[in-house]
XYZ file of C-alpha atoms in Angstrom:
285
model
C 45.066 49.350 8.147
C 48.493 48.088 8.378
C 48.828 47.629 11.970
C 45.323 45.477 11.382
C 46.960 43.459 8.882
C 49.781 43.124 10.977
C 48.212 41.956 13.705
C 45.924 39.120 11.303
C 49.399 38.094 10.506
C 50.992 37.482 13.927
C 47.715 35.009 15.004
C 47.889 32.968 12.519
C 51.278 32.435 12.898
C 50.880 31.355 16.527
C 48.078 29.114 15.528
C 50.065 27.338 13.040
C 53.256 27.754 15.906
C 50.582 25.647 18.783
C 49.068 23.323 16.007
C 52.262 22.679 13.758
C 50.257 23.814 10.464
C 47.916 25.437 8.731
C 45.331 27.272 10.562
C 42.542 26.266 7.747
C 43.669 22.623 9.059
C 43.554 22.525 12.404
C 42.427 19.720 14.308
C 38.287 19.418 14.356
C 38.331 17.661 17.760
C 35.226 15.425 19.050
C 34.260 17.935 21.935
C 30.466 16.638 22.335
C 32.321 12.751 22.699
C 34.960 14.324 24.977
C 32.838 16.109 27.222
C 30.343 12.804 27.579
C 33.566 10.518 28.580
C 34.875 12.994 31.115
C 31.028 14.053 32.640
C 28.416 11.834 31.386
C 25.365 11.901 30.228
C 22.283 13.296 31.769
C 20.062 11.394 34.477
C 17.511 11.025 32.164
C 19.017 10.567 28.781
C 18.020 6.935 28.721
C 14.367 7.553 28.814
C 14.359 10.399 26.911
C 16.010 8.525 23.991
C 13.254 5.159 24.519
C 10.618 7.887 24.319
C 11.698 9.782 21.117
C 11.869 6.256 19.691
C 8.351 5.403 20.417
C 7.058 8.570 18.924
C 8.738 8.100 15.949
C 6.213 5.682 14.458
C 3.797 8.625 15.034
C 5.895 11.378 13.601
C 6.548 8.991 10.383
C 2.789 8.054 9.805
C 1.830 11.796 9.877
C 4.823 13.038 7.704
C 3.171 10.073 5.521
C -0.335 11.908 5.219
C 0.893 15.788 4.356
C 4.133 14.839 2.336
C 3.611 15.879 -0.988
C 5.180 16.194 -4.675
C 8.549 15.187 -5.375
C 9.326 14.595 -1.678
C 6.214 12.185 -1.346
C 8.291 10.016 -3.578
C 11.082 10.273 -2.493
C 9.975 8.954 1.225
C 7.417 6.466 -0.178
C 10.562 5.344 -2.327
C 12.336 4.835 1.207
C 9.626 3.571 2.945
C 9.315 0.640 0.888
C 13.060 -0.245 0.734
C 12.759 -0.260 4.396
C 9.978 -2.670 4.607
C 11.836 -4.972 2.307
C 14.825 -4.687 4.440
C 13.102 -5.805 7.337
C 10.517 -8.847 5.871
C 14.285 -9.876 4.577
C 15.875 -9.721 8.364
C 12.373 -11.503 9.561
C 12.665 -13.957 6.878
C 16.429 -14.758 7.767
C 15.656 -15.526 11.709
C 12.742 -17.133 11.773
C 12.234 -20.707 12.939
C 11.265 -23.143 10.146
C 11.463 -26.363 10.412
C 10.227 -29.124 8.196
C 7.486 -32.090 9.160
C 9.458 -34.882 8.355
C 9.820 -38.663 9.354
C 12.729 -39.411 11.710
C 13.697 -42.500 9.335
C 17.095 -42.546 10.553
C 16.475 -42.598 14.105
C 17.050 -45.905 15.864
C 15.363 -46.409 19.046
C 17.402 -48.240 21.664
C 16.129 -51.537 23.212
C 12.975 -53.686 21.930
C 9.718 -51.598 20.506
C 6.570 -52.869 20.982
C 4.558 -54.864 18.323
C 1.502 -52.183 18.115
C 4.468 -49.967 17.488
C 6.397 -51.646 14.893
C 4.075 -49.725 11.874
C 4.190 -46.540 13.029
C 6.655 -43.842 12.153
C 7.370 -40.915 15.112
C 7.007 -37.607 13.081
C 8.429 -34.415 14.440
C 6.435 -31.710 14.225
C 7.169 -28.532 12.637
C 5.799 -24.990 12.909
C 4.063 -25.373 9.087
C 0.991 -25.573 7.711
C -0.373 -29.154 6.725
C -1.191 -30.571 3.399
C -5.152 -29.778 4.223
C -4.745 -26.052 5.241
C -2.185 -25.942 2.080
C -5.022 -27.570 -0.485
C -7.511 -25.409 1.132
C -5.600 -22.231 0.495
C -5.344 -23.477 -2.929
C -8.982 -23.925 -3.730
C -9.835 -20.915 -2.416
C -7.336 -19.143 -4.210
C -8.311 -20.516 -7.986
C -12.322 -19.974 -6.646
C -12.168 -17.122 -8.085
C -11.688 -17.773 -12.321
C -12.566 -14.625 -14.278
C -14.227 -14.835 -17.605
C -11.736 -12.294 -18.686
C -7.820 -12.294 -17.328
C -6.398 -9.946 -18.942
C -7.752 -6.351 -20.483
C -6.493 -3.595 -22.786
C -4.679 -0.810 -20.410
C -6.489 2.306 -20.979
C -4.679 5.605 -20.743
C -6.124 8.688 -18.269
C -6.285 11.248 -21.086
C -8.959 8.623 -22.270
C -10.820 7.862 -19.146
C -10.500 11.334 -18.255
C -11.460 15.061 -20.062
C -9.652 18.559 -18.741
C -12.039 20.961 -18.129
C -10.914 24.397 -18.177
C -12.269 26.764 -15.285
C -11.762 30.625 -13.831
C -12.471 33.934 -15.764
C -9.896 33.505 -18.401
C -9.969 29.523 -18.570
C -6.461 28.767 -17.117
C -6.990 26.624 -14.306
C -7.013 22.820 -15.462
C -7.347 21.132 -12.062
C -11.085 19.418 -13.104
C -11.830 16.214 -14.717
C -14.825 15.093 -16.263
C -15.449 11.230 -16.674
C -15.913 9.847 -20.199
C -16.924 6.242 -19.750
C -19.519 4.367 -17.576
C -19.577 4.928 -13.366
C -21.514 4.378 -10.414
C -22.773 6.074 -7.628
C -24.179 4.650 -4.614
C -28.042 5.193 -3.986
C -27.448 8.537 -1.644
C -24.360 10.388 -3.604
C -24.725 14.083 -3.763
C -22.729 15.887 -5.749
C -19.709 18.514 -4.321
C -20.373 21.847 -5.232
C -18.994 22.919 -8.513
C -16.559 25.093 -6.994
C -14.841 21.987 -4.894
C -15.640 19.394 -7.346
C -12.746 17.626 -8.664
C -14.383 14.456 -10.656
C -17.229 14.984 -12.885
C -19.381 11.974 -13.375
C -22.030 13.143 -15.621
C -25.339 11.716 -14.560
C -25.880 10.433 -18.736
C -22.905 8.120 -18.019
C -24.176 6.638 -14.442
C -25.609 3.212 -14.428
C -27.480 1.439 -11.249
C -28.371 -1.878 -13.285
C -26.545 -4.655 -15.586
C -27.384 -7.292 -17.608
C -26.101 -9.908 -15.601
C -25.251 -14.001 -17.327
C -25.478 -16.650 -15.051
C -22.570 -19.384 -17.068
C -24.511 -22.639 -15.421
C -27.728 -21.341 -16.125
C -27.213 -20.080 -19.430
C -29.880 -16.890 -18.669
C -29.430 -13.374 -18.260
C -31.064 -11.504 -15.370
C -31.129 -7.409 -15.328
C -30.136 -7.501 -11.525
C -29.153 -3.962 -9.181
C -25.235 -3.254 -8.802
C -24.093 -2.746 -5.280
C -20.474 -1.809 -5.748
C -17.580 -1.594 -8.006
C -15.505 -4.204 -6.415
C -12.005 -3.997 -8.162
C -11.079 -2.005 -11.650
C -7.927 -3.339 -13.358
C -7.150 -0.254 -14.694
C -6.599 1.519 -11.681
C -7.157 2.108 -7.836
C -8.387 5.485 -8.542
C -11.206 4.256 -11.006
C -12.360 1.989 -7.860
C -12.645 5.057 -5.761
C -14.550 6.723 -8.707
C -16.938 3.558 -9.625
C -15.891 3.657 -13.208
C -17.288 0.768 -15.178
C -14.754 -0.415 -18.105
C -14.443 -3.584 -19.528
C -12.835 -6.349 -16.819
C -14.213 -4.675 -13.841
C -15.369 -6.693 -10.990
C -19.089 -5.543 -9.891
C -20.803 -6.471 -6.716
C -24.805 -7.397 -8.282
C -27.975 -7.816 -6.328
C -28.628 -11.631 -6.573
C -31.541 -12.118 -3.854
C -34.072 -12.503 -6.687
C -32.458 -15.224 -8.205
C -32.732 -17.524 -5.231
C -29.356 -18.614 -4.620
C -28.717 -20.339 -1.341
C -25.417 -21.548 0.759
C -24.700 -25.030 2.134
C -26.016 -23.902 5.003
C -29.636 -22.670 3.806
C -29.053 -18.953 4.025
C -30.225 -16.650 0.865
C -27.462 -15.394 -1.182
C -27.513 -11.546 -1.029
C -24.797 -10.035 -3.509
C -22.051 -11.913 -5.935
C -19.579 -11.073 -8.180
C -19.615 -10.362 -11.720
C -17.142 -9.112 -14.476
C -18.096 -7.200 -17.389
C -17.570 -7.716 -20.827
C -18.213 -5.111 -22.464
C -17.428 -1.833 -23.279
C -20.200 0.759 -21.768
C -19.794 3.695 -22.414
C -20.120 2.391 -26.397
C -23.012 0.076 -26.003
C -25.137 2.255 -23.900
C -25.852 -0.857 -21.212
C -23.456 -2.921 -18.874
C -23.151 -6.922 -19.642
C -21.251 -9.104 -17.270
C -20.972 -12.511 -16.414
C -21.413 -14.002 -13.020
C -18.679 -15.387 -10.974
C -19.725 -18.998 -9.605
């Protein structure tokens, strides 16, 4: 044992003799750079490296789709930072230029008479005034009856349901307020089912107001177009007060500009369902 310890002794003293110091601090040397400055890199290195690149996209969008929990966070977290990184960068080096008249441009020599009233106007990769007042029409087309709504919590919109032998698992939900289904939904089996939308709570028609009109019509729902609430209650078809329904409105006899029969519109409703038994909304002209 001594001769061991001995012998531990004497190499680290010639470490610290060839490094001048500690052996715990000897010099971590860049042997992967080294070796690439004195030999190179491989033949194919380039292409290898253009090729990882391009599969990244790939690798990324399918990490996207099974990451889960706490880590599923943490990447959507950097996924967006990312994206705001780069519409910044895009934002900084783009081109944009102004339409603008070159007032203080003075042309050199005599300009004609038809020319005398006209400006020269550069122009610029913008949209015009008329695309601009367009895009603002369109955007205000859309006035809802009601802007804003009450939030409504999950534990309201949605009961536990206990399942198994001795009632533990809590992985079900039943639906408490008004949904709807689409003409051919069949249910999951009970086993799989996650959502519960008890058939008592499904509605296929609404009293529908037409605001010009001033007559209500009991017209088919096609689709659940947008809930406020949330993007899961889309998914789901629930019905709470402010959603956006898609309503049969052949019957009415509503045609475009253009002659053709009106097939479905929008409506909001303004009520509360799953209290008043029936769906109102209002139509969205």
């Amino acid at each position: 044992r001594v001769d061991r310890r001995q012998r531990q002794m004497c190499i680290r003293d010639s470490i610290n003799a060839e490094y001048g110091g500690r052996a715990d601090t000897m010099p971590q040397n860049e042997h992967i750079e080294l070796w690439q400055k004195r030999y190179g890199r491989r033949l194919d290195y380039e292409e290898k490296k253009r090729k990882k690149e391009a599969r990244m996209d790939w690798k990324r969008s399918e990490m996207a789709k099974k990451v889960q929990g706490i880590r599923g966070k943490i990447f959507a977290e950097n996924r967006r930072k990312e994206k705001i990184q780069l519409k910044k960068t895009i934002r900084e080096n783009e081109e944009r230029s102004n339409k603008h008249a070159d007032g203080d441009v003075v042309a050199e020599g005599a300009v004609p008479s038809y020319l005398m009233d006209r400006q020269k106007v550069s122009r610029a990769k913008v949209l015009s005034n008329m695309v601009k007042q367009k895009k603002k029409e369109k955007a205000g087309k859309w006035d809802v009856p009601l802007p804003k709504v009450k939030a409504i919590s999950e534990e309201e919109v949605f009961k536990v349901i206990k399942t198994g032998k001795k009632r533990k698992g809590q992985w079900k939900r039943m639906v408490t307020k008004a949904t709807f289904v689409g003409p051919g939904f069949t249910r999951k089996p009970p086993k799989y089912e996650r959502f519960i939308r008890p058939s008592g709570l499904r509605f296929k028609k609404a009293h529908v107001t037409h605001p010009e009109l001033k007559s209500t019509f009991y017209l088919d729902i096609l689709s659940v177009k947008k809930n406020p609430q949330s993007h899961l209650y889309t998914e789901l078809g629930v019905m709470t007060k402010g959603t956006i329904i898609e309503v049969n409105v052949s019957d009415l006899g509503l045609v475009t500009q253009s002659g053709k029969i009106v097939w479905g519109k929008y409506a909001q409703v303004t009520n509360n369902p799953e209290l008043d038994g029936c769906i109102n909304a209002v139509l969205m002209v």
